[in-house]
Short mmCIF file of C-alpha atoms in Angstrom, two decimals:
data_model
loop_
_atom_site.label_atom_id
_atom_site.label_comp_id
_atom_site.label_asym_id
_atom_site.label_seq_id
_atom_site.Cartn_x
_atom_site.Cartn_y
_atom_site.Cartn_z
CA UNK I 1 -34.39 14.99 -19.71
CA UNK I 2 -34.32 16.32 -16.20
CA UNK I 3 -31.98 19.63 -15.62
CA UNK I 4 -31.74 20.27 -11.93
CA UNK I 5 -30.75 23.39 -10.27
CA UNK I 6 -29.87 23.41 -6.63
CA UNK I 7 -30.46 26.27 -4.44
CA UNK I 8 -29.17 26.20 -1.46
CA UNK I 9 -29.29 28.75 1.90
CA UNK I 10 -25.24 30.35 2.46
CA UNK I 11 -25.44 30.27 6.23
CA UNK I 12 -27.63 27.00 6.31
CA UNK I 13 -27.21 26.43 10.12
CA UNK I 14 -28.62 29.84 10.65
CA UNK I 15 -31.57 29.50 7.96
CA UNK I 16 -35.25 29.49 9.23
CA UNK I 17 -36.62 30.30 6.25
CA UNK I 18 -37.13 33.26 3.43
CA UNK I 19 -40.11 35.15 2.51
CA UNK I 20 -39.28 37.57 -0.86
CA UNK I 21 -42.82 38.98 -1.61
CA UNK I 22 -44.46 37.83 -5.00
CA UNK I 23 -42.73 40.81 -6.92
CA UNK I 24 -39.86 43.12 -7.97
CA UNK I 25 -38.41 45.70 -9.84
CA UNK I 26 -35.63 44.11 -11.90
CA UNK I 27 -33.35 47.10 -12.68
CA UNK I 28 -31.44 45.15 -15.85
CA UNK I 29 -34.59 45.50 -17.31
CA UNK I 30 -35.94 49.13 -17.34
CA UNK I 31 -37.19 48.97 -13.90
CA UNK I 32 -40.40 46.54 -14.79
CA UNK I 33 -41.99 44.87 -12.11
CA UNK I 34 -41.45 40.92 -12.21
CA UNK I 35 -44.39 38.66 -10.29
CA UNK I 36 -44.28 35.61 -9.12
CA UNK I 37 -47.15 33.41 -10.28
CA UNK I 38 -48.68 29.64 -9.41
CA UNK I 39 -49.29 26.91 -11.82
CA UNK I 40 -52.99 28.82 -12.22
CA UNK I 41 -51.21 32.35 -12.93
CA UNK I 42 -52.19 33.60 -9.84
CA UNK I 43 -49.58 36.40 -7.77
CA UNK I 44 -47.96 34.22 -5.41
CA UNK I 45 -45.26 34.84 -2.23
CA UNK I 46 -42.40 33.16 -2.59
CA UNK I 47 -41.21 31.32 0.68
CA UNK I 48 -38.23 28.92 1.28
CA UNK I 49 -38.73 26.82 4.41
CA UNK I 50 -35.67 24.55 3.58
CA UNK I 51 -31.96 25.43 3.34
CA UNK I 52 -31.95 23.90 -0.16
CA UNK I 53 -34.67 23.43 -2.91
CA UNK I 54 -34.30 21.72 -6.38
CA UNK I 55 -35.82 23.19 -9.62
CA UNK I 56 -35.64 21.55 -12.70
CA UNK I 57 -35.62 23.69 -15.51
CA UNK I 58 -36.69 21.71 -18.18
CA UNK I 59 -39.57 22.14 -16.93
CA UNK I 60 -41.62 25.52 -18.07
CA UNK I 61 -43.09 26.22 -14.27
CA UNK I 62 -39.53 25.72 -12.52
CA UNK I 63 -38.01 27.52 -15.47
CA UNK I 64 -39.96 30.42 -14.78
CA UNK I 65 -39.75 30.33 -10.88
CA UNK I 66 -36.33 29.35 -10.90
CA UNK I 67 -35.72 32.61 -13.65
CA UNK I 68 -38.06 34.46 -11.22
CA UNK I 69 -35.81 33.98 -8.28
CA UNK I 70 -32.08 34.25 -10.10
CA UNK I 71 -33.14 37.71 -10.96
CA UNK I 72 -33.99 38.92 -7.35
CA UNK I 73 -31.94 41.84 -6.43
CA UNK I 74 -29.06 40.68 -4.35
CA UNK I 75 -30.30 37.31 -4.17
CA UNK I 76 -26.83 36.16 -4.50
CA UNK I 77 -25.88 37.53 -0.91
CA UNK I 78 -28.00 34.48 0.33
CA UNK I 79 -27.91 32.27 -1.64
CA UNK I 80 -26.21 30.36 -4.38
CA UNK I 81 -27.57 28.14 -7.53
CA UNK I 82 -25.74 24.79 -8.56
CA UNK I 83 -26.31 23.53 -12.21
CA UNK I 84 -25.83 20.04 -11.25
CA UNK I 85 -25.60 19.53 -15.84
CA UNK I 86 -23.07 21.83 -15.92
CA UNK I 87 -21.19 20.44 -13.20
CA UNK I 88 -20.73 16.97 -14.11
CA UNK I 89 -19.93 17.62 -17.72
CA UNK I 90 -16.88 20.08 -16.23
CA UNK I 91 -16.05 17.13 -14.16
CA UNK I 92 -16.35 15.08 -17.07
CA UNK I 93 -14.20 17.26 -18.92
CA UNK I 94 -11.71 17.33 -16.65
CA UNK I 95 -11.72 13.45 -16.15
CA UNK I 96 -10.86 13.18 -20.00
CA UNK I 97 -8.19 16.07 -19.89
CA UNK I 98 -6.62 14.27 -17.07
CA UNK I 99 -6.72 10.79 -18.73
CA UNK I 100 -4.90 12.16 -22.09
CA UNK I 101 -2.54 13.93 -19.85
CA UNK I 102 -1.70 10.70 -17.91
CA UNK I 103 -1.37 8.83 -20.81
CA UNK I 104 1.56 11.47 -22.60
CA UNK I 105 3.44 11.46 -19.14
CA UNK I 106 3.30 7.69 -18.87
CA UNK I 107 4.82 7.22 -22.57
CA UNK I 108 7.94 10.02 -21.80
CA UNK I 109 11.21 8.57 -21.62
CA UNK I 110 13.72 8.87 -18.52
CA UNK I 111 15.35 12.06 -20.45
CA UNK I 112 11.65 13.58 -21.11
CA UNK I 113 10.82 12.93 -17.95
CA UNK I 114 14.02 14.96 -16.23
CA UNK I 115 13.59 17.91 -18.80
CA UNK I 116 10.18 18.22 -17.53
CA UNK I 117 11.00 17.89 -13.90
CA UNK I 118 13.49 21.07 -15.00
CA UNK I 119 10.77 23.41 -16.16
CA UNK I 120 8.24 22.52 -13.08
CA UNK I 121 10.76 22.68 -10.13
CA UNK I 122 9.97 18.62 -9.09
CA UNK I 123 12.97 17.97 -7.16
CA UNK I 124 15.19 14.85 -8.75
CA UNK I 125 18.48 14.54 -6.51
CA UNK I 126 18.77 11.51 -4.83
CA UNK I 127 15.11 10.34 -6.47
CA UNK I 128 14.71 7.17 -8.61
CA UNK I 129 13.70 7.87 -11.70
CA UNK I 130 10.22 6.14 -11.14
CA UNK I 131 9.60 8.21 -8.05
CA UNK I 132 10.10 10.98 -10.25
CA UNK I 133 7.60 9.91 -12.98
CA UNK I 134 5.35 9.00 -10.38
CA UNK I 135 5.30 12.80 -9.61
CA UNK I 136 5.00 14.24 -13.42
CA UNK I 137 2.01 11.43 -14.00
CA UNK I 138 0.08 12.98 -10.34
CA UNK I 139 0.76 16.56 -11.59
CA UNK I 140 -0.39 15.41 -14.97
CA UNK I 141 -2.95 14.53 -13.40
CA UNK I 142 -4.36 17.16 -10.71
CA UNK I 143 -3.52 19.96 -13.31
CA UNK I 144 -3.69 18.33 -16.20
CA UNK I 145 -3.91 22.39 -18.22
CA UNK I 146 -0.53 23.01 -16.50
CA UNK I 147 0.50 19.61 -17.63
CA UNK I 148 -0.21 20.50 -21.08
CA UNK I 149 0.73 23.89 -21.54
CA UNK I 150 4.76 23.12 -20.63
CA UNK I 151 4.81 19.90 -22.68
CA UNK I 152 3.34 21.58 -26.04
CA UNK I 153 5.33 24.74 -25.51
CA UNK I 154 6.86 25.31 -28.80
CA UNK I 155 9.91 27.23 -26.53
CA UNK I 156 10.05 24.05 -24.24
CA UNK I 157 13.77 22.56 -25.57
CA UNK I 158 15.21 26.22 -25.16
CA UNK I 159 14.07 26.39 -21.81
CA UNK I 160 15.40 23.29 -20.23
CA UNK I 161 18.36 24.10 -22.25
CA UNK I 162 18.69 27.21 -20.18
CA UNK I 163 18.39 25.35 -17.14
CA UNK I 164 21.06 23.01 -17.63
CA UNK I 165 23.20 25.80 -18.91
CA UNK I 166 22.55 27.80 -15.71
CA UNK I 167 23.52 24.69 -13.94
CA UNK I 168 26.80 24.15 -15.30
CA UNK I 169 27.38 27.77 -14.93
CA UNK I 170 27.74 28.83 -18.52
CA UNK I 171 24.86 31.05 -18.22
CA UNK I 172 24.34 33.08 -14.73
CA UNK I 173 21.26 33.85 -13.31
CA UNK I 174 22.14 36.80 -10.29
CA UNK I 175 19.70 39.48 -8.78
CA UNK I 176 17.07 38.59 -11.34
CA UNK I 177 19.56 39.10 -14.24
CA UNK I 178 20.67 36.38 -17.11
CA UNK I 179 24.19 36.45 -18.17
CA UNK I 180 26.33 34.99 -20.56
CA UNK I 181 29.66 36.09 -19.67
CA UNK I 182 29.79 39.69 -18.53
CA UNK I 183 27.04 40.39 -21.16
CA UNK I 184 23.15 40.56 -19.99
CA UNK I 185 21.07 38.51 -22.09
CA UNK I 186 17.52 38.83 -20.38
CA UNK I 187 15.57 39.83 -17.77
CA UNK I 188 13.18 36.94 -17.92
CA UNK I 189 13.72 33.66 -19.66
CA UNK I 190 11.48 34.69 -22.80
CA UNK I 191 14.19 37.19 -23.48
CA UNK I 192 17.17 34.57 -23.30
CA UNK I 193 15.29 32.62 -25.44
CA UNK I 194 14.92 34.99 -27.96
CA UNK I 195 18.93 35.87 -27.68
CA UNK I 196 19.31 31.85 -28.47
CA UNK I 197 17.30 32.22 -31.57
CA UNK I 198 19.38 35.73 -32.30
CA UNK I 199 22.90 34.23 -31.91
CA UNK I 200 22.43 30.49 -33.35
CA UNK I 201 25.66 29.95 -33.53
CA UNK I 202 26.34 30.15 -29.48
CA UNK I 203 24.01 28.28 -28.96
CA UNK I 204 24.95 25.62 -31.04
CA UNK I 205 28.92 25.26 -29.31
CA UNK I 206 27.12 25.94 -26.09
CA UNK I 207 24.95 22.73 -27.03
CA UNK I 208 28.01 21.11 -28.37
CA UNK I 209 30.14 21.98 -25.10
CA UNK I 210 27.19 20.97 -23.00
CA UNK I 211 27.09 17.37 -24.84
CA UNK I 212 30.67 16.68 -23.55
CA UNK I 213 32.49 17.83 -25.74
CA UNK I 214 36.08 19.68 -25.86
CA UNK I 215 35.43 22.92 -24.15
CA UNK I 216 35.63 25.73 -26.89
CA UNK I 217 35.94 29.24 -26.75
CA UNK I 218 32.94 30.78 -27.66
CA UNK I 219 33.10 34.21 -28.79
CA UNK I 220 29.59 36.79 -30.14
#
């Protein structure tokens, strides 16, 4: 199978063409002298007349020009190698990552849905609900890592819950400070959600007075 690598010239538009000798001293490895050899094993000069060559690797005289010329000293300053393999199974990987993403955001209900939108910043006022998916499922996705990392957060039903809280005003969020009354509770929402975990029982009647419940008097 085939394995292409494409170099190509930086400043193409300005390329005429490059001439790097037939040999080197490659410093990562004791100073020897690398050479640059035909199919016959003969010293050759390496010359680039085009802004972009392909070698493919697989085979053993690319391999060894292509090695040849990745290890030139500052080679990189002109010009750049593309593993076409490696590309296309990122791509590929990505293509799958987004399609299992997709398919989690499409199967959230309207409350899922919401709680997300509260840890991610999309807006919801005056949005339908499917407008709203529509924008979890595109985020799911174009960053379909992002995606992931909120929705298997094992912290993610504390945090919305300190959203909502901080929208009803029962927690205050002021000059980068978390409050619950007059006490400080965090500087950054890991530490609130710790004080949840610490003080169970507020954050149950919090919970319970969120819900719609009688308002109670909720005392540390």
């Amino acid at each position: 199978m085939k394995h292409p690598i494409i170099v190509r010239a930086k400043k193409p538009k300005k390329f005429i063409y490059l001439n790097l000798g037939s040999s080197y001293k490659d410093k990562n490895d004791k100073g020897r002298r690398k050479i640059l050899k035909d199919i016959n094993g003969e010293p050759e000069i390496f010359i680039m007349r085009s802004p972009a060559i392909v070698f493919d690797i697989s085979d053993k005289f690319d391999l060894e020009r292509y090695t040849w010329l990745k290890n030139y000293p500052n080679i990189s300053s002109k010009l750049s190698f593309e593993d076409t393999i490696a590309n296309e199974m990122v791509s590929t990987e990505k293509m799958v990552e987004s399609a299992d993403a997709i398919q989690i955001a499409v199967a959230m209900t309207d409350k899922e849905i919401l709680d997300f939108c509260k840890l991610t910043g999309i807006r919801t006022k005056d949005n339908s609900i499917e407008f709203v998916k529509a924008q979890v499922i595109k985020l799911a996705n174009d960053d379909p890592n992002k995606f992931s990392r909120i929705i298997n957060d094992r912290d993610k039903d504390y945090r919305v819950f300190i959203e909502h809280a901080i929208d009803v005003k029962m927690i205050n969020f002021v000059n980068g400070t978390y409050k619950y009354n007059t006490e400080t509770i965090g500087l950054t929402e890991d530490q609130v959600v710790q004080w949840l975990k610490d003080n169970k029982d507020i954050h149950a009647l919090l919970r319970k007075e969120m819900s719609g419940n009688k308002k109670t008097k909720v005392k540390k």
